[in-house]
Short mmCIF file of C-alpha atoms and ligand atoms in Angstrom, two decimals:
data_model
loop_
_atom_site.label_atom_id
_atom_site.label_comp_id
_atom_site.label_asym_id
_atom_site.label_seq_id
_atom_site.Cartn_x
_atom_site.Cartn_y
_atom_site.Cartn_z
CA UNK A 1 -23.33 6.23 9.22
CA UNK A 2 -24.78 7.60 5.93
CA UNK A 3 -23.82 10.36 3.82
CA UNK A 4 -26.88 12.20 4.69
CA UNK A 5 -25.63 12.82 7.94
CA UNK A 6 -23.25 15.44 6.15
CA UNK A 7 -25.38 17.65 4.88
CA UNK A 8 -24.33 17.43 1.18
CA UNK A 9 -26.43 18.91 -1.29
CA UNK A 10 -29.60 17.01 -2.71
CA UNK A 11 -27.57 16.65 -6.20
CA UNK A 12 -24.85 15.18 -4.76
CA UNK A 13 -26.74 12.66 -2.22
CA UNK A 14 -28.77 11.64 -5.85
CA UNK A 15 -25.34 11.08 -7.50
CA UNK A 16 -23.99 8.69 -4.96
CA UNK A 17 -27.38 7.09 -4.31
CA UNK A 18 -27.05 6.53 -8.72
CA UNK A 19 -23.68 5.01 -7.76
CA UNK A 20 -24.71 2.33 -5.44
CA UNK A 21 -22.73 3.73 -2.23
CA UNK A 22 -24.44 2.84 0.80
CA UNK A 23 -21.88 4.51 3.06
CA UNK A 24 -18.90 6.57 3.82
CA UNK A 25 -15.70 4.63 3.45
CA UNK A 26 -13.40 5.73 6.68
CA UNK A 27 -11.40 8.35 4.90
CA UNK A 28 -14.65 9.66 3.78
CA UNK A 29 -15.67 10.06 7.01
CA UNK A 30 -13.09 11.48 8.29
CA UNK A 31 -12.01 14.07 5.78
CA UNK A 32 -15.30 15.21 4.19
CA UNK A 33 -16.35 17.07 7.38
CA UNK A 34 -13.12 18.86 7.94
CA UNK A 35 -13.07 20.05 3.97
CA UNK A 36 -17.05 21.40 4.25
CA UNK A 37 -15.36 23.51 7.92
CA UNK A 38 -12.97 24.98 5.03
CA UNK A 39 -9.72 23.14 6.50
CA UNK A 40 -6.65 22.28 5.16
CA UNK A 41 -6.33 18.65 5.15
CA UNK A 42 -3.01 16.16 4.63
CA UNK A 43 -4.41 12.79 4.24
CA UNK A 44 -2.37 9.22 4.03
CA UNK A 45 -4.70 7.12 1.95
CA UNK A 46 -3.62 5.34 -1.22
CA UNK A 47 -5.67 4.75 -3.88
CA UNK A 48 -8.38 1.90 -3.35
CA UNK A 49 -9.52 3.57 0.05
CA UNK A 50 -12.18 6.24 -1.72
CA UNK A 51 -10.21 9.21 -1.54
CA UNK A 52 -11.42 10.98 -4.40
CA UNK A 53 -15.16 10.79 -3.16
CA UNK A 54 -13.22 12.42 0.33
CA UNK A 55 -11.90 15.31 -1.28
CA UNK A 56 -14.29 15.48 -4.70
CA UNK A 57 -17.82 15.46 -2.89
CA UNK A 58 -16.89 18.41 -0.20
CA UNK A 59 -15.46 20.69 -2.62
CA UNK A 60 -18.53 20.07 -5.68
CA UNK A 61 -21.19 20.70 -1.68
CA UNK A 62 -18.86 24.04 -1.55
CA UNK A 63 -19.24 25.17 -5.22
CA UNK A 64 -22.55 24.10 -5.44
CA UNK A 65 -23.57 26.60 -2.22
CA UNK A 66 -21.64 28.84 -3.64
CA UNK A 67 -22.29 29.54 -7.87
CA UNK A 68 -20.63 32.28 -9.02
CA UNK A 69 -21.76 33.80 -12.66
CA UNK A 70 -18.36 33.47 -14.25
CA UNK A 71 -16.54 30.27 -16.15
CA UNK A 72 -13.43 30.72 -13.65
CA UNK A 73 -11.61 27.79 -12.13
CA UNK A 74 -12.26 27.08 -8.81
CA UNK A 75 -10.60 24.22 -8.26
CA UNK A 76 -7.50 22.52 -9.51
CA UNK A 77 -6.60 19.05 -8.73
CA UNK A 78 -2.91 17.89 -10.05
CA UNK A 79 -2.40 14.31 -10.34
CA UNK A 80 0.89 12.37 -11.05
CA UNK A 81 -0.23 10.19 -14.67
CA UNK A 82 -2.69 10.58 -17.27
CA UNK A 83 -5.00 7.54 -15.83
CA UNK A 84 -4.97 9.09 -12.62
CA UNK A 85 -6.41 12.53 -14.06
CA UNK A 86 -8.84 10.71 -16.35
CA UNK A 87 -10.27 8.07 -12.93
CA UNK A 88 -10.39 11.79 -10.79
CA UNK A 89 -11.95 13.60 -13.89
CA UNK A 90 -14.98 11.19 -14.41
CA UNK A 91 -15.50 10.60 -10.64
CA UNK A 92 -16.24 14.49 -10.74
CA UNK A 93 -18.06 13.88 -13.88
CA UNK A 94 -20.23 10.76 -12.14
CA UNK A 95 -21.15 13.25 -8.83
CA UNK A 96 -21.48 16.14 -10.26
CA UNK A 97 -24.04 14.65 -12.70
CA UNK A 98 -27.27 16.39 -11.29
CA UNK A 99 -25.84 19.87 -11.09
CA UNK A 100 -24.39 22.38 -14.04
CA UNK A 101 -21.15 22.32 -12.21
CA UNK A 102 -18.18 21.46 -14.86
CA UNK A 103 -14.91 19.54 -14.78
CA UNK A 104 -12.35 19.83 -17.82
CA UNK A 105 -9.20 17.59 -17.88
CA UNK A 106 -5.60 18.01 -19.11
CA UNK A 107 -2.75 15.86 -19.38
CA UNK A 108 0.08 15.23 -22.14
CA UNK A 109 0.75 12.58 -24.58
CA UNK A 110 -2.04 14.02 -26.56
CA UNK A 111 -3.00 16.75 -28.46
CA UNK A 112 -3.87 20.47 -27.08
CA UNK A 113 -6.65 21.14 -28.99
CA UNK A 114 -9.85 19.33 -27.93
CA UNK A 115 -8.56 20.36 -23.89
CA UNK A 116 -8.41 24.01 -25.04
CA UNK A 117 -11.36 23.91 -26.67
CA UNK A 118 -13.12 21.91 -23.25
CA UNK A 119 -11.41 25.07 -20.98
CA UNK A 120 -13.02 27.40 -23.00
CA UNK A 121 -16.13 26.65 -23.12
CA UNK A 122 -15.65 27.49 -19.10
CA UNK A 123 -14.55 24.69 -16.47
CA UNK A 124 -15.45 25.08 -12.57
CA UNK A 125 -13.15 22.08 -11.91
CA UNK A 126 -9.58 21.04 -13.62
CA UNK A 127 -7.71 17.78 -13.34
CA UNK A 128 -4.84 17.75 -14.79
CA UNK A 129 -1.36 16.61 -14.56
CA UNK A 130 1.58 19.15 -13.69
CA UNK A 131 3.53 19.11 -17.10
CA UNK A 132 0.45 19.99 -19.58
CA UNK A 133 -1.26 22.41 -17.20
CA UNK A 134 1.98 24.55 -17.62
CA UNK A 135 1.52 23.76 -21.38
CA UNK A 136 -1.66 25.20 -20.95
CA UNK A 137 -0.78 27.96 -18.70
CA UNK A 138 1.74 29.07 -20.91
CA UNK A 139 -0.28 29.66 -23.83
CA UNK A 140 -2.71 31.64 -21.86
CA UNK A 141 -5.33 29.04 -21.42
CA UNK A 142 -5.69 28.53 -17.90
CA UNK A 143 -5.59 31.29 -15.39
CA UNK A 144 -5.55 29.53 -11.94
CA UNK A 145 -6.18 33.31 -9.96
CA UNK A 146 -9.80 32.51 -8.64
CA UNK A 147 -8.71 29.31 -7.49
CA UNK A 148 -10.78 28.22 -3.94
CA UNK A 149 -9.47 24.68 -4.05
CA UNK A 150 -5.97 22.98 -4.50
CA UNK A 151 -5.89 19.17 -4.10
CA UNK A 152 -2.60 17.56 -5.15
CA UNK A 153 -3.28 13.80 -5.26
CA UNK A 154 -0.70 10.63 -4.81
CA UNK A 155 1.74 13.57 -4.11
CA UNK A 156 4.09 10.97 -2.82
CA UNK A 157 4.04 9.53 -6.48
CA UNK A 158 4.04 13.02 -8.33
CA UNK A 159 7.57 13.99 -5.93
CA UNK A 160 8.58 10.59 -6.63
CA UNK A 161 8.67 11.40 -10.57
CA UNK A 162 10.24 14.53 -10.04
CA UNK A 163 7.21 17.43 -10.10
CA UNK A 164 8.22 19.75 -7.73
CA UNK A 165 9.64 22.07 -10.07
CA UNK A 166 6.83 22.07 -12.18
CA UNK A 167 4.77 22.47 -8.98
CA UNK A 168 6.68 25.16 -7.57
CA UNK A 169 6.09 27.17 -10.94
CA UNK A 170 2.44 26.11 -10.58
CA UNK A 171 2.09 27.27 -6.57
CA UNK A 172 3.61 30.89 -8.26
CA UNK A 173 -0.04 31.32 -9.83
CA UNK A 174 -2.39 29.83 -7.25
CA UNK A 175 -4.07 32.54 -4.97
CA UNK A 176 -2.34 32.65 -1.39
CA UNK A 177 -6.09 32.75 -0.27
CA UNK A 178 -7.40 29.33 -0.76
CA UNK A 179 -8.04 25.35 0.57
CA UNK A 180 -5.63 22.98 0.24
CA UNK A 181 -6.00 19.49 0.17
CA UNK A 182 -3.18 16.75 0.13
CA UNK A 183 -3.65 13.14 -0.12
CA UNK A 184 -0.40 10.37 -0.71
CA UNK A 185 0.25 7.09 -0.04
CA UNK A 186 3.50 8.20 2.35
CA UNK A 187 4.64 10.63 4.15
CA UNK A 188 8.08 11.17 3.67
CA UNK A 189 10.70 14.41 4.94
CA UNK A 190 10.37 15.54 1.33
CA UNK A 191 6.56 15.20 1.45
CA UNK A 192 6.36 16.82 5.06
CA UNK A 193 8.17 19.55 3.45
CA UNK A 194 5.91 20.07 0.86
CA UNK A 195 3.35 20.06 2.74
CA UNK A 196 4.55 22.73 5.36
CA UNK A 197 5.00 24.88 2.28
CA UNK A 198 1.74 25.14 0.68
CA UNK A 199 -0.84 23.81 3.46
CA UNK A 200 -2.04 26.50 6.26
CA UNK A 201 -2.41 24.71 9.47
CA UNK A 202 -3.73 21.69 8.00
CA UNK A 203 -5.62 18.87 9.79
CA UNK A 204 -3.69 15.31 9.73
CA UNK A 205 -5.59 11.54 8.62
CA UNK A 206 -4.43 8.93 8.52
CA UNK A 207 -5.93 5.58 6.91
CA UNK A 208 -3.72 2.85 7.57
CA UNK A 209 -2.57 0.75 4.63
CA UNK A 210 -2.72 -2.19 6.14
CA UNK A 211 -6.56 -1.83 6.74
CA UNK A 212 -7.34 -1.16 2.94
CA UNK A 213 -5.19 -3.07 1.17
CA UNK A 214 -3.86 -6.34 3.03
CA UNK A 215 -7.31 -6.50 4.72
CA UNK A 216 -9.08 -7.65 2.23
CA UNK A 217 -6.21 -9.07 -0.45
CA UNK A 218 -5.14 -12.32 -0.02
CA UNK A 219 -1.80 -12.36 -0.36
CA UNK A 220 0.10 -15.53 -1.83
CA UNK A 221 4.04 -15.87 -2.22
CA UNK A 222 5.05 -18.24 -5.13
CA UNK A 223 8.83 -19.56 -4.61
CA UNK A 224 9.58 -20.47 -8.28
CA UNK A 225 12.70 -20.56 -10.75
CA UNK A 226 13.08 -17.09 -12.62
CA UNK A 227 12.88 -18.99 -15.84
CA UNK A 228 9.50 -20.74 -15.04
CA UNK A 229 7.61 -17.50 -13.87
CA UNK A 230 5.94 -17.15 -17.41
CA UNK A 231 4.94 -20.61 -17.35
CA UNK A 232 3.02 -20.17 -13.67
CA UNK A 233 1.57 -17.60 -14.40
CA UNK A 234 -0.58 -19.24 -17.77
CA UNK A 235 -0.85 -22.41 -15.93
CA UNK A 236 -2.61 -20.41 -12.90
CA UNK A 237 -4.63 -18.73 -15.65
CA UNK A 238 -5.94 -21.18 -17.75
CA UNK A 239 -6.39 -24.07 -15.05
CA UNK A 240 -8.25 -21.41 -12.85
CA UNK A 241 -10.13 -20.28 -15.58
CA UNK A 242 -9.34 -16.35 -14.53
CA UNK A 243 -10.51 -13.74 -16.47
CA UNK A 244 -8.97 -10.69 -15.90
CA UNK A 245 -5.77 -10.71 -14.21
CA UNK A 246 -3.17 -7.47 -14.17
CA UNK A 247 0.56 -8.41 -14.19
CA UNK A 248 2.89 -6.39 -12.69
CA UNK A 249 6.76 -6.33 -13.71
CA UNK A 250 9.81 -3.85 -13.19
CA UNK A 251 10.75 -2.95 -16.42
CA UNK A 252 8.82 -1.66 -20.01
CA UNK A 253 10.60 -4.63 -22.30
CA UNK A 254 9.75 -7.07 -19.47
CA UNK A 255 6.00 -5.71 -19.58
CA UNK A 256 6.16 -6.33 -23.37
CA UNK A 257 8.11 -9.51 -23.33
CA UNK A 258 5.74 -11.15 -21.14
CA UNK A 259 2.77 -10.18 -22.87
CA UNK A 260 4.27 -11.20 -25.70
CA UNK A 261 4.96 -15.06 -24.25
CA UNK A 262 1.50 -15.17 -22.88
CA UNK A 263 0.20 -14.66 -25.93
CA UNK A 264 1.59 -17.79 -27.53
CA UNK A 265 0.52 -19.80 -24.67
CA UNK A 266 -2.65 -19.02 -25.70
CA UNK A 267 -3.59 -16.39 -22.96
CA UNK A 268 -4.47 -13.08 -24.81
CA UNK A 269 -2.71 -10.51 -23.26
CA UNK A 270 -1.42 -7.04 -23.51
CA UNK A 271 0.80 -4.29 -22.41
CA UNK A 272 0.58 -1.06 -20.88
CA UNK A 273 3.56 1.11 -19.92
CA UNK A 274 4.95 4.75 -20.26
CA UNK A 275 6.47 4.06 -24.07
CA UNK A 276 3.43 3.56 -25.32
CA UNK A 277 0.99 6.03 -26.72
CA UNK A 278 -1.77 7.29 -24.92
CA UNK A 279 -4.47 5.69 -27.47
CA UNK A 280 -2.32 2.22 -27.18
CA UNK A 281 -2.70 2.51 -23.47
CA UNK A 282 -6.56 3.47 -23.45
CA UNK A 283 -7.60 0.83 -26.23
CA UNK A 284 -5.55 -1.87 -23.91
CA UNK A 285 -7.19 -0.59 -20.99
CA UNK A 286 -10.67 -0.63 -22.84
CA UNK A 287 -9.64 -4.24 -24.00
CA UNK A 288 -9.10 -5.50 -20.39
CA UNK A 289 -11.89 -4.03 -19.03
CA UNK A 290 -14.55 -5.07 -21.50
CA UNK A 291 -12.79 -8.69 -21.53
CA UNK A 292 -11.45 -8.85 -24.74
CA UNK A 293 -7.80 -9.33 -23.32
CA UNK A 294 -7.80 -11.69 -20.25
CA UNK A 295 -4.27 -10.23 -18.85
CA UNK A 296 -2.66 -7.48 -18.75
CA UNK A 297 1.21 -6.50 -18.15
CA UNK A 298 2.18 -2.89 -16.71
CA UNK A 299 4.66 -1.06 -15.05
CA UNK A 300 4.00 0.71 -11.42
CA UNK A 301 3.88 3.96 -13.18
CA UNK A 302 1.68 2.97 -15.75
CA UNK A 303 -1.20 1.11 -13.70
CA UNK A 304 -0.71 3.98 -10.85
CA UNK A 305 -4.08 4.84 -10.62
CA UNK A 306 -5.99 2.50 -12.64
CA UNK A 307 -9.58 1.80 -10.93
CA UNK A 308 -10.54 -2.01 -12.47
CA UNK A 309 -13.84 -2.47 -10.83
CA UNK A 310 -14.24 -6.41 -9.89
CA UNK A 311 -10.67 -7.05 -10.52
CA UNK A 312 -9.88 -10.10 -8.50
CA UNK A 313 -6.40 -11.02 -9.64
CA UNK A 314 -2.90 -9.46 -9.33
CA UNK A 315 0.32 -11.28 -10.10
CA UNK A 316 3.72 -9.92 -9.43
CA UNK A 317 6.05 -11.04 -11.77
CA UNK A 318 8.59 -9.51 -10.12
CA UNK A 319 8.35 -7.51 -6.71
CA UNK A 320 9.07 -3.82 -6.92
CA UNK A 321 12.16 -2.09 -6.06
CA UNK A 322 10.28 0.31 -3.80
CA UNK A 323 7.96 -1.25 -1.56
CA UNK A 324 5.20 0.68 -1.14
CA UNK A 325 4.67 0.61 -4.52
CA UNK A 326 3.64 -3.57 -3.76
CA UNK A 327 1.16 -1.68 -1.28
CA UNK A 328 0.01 0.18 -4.34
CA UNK A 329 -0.32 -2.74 -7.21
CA UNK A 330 -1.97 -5.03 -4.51
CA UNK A 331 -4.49 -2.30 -4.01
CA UNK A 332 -5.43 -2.79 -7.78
CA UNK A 333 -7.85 -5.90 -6.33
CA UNK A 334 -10.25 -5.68 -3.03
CA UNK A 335 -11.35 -2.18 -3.99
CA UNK A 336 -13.84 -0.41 -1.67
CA UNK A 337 -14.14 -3.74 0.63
CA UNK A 338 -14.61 -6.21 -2.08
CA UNK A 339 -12.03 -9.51 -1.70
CA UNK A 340 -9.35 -9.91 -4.01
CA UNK A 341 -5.62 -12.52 -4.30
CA UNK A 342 -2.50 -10.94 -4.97
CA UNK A 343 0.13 -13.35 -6.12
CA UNK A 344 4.10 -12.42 -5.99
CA UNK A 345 6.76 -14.78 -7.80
CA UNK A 346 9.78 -14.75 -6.18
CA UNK A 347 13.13 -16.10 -7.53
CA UNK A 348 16.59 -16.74 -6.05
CA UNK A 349 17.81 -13.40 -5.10
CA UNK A 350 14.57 -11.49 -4.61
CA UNK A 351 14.17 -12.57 -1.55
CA UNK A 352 15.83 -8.93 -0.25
CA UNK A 353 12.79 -7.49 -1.64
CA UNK A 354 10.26 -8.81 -0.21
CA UNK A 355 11.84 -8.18 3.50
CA UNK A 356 11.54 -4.94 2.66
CA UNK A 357 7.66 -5.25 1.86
CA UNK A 358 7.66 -7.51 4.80
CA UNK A 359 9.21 -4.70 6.86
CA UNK A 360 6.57 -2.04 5.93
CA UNK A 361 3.55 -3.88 6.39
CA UNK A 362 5.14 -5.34 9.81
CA UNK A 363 4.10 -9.00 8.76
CA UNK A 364 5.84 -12.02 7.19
CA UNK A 365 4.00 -13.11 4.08
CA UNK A 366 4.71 -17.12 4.33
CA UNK A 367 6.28 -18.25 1.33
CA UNK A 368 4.63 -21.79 -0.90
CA UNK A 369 5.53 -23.54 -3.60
CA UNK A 370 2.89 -24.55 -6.40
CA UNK A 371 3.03 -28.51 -7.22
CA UNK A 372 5.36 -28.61 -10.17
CA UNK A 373 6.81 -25.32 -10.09
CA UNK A 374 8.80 -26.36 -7.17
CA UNK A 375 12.31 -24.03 -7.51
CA UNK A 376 15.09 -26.46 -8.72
CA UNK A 377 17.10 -27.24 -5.51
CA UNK A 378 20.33 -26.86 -7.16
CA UNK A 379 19.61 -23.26 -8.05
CA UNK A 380 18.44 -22.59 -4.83
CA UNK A 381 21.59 -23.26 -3.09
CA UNK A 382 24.44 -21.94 -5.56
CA UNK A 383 22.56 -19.85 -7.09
CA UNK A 384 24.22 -16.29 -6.30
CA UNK A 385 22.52 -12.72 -6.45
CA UNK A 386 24.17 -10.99 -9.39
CA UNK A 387 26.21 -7.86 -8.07
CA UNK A 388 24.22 -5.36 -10.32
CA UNK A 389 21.24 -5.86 -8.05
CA UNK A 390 23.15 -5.36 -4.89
CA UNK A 391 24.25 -2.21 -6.42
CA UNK A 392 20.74 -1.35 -7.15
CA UNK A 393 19.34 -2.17 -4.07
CA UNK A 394 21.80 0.07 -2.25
CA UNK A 395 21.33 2.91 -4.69
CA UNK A 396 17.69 2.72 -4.20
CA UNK A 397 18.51 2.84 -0.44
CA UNK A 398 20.50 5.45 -1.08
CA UNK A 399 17.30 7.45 -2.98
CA UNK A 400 15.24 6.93 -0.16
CA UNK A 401 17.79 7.53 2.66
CA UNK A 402 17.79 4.13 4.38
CA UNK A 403 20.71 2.39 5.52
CA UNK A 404 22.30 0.18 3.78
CA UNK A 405 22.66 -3.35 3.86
CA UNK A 406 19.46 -4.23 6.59
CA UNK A 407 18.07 -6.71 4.35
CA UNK A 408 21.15 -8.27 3.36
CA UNK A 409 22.51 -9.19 6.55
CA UNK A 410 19.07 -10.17 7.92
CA UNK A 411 19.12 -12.50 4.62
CA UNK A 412 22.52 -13.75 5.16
CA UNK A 413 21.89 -14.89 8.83
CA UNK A 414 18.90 -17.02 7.25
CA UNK A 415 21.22 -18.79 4.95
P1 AMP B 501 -10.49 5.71 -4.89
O1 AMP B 501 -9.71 5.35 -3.66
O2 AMP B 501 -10.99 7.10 -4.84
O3 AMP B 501 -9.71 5.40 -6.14
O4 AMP B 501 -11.81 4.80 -4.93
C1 AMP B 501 -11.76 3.43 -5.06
C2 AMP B 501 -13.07 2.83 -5.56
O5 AMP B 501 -14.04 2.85 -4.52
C3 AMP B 501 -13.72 3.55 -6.73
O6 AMP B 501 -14.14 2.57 -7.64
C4 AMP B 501 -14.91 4.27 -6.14
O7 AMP B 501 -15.95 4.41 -7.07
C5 AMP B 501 -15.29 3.36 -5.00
N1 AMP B 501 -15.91 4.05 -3.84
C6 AMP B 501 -15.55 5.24 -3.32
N2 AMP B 501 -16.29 5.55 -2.25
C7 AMP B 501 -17.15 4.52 -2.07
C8 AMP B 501 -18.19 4.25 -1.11
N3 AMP B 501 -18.46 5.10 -0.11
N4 AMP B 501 -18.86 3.10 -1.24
C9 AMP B 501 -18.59 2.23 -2.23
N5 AMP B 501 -17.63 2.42 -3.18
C10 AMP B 501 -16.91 3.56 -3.09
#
């Protein structure tokens, strides 16, 4: 199948032939028809799968046979972070590049001024994250009343970080009369709820997770000591000769830490997380891409959304609390059906974690050790789970309204 066979408009068919796609990915195909028939559409499809080409190509066909004189918005798309809005923004930017149609872009961390100046001088498209669009809104920048399109991407993710009231104020001002589109990762009660609220009879698709992202990752499971993780990870590096590699740990001062320690071992390295400022974040980012850093630590919220073309490499330093966030950091690498390793380091007492991975993608990831990281036997055996993380573990249960203690008792009957 070929994108000709949807009818989209010469400019956009030019634009994708620019960009090297040969054909529709399978959320692509399935959602791009159902937009152009003016459906609502609720799509599960994480990042990594081509979902802004699904939802960004159908609505530029529908403005582009449609051109209306003024410098309205017609279409709003909210995204969770700042990297998300600016990936969205310029894959607008990239199809939209044989027509006059317009995309502007708003998020916070930095200043007002050059996005007010970009919405004035007339947008047809705005990405933008919740918080600064009601900035915006506020100060009588953006009217959202000729809206045609509403897509709210990684929903999951902007619920997660605790939108909704920002996007119930934002639903307030959004025509009843319009298209809404809704793509996450998950589809949770919350989500479902969401969803009944602001979508009109939409159409469901669903692209399974395991088919993007554990399809084509490899996906390795390091048993090593806690204290040695560091030490891996710049051994695997260097002897490897890897050149761009994205680390993933729990915590900002971990993130930092580690970068911090690579560095003296002689792997350049830096961090990106949600304490730094946005220029830190892009010049690290601009760093890792053109190869000027070879690694590069993050949190989940702060590499949500990052699109590293070629990346081959992701490490786990430690695995997340949630678990579909491991669906999202492995879906960093093997993007749009190129191959990619994802490596997770697992310590005494993270084990519970990754049964919870291993319960969502209904597989067991066998567990290796690396010749001479082998985990010290000693601390295998005595070593004890500190009770904090228990705690955790059931509060984060608790979040997400599981049960408690599944992966505990599973683990204790392995012991
Ligand atoms: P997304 O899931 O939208 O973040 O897209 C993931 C990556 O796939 C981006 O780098 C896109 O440029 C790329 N991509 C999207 N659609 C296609 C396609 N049909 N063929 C090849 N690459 C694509």
């Amino acid at each position: 199948m070929s994108f000709t066979s949807f009818n989209l408009h010469s400019a956009l068919l030019q634009a994708l032939s620019d960009k090297g796609y040969q054909q529709p990915t399978p959320v692509q195909r399935q959602a791009i028809p159902l937009i152009l028939q003016q459906q609502d559409v609720m799509a599960r499809a994480q990042t990594g799968t081509g979902k802004t080409a699904a939802f960004a190509l159908p609505i530029l066909d529908r403005l582009l046979n449609s051109p209306v004189q003024s410098t309205e918005l017609r279409a709003l798309v909210l995204t969770p972070t700042r990297e998300l809005a600016q990936q969205v923004q310029q894959s607008f930017v990239a199809y939209a590049r044989h027509s006059s149609v317009k995309s502007a872009i708003a998020y916070g961390g930095v200043s007002l001024n050059p996005q007010i100046e970009a919405l004035k001088a007339g947008a047809d498209i705005l990405v933008a994250t919740p918080g600064r669009l009601l900035d915006l809104m506020e100060k009588g920048v953006v009217q959202l009343d000729k809206l045609a399109f509403l897509v709210l991407d990684e929903a999951d993710r902007m619920l997660d970080m605790g939108f909704i009231n920002d996007i119930n104020r934002i639903m307030r001002k959004v025509p009843a009369q319009r298209q809404t589109l809704l793509f996450s990762a998950t589809f949770d009660n919350n989500l479902l709820a969401l969803s009944n609220k602001l979508l009109n009879d939409p159409k469901r698709i669903e692209i399974d997770a395991q088919n993007t992202a554990a399809s084509q990752v490899e996906q390795i499971i390091y048993n090593v000591d806690a204290d040695r993780k560091r030490e891996l990870i710049s051994y695997l590096i260097g002897s490897k000769n890897w050149q761009q590699v994205l680390i993933f740990t729990r915590t900002k001062i971990a993130a930092d830490a580690l970068a911090k320690e690579m560095c003296k071992d002689g792997v350049k390295t830096q961090s990106i997380h949600g304490d730094k400022s946005q220029g830190a974040r892009e010049k690290a980012l601009a760093d890792f891409k053109s190869g000027k850093v070879r690694a590069l630590t993050a949190t989940d919220v702060a590499a949500r959304g990052l699109d590293i073309s070629e990346l081959k490499y992701v490490i786990n330093y430690e695995l997340p609390y949630i678990a579909e966030d491991y669906i999202h950091r492995i879906g960093r690498t093997g993007r749009a059906g190129s191959s990619g390793t994802a490596i997770s380091l697992l310590s005494v007492g993270e084990e519970w974690l990754l049964e919870e991975i291993e319960t969502l993608l209904n597989t067991r990831l066998p567990q290796q050790w690396l010749a001479g990281y082998e985990p010290d036997a000693s601390k295998t055996t005595k070593g004890k789970r500190p009770d904090s993380k228990a705690a955790l573990k059931n509060r984060m249960k608790k979040q997400l309204g599981l049960k408690n203690g599944s992966a505990k008792s599973k683990q204790r009957k392995r012991r």
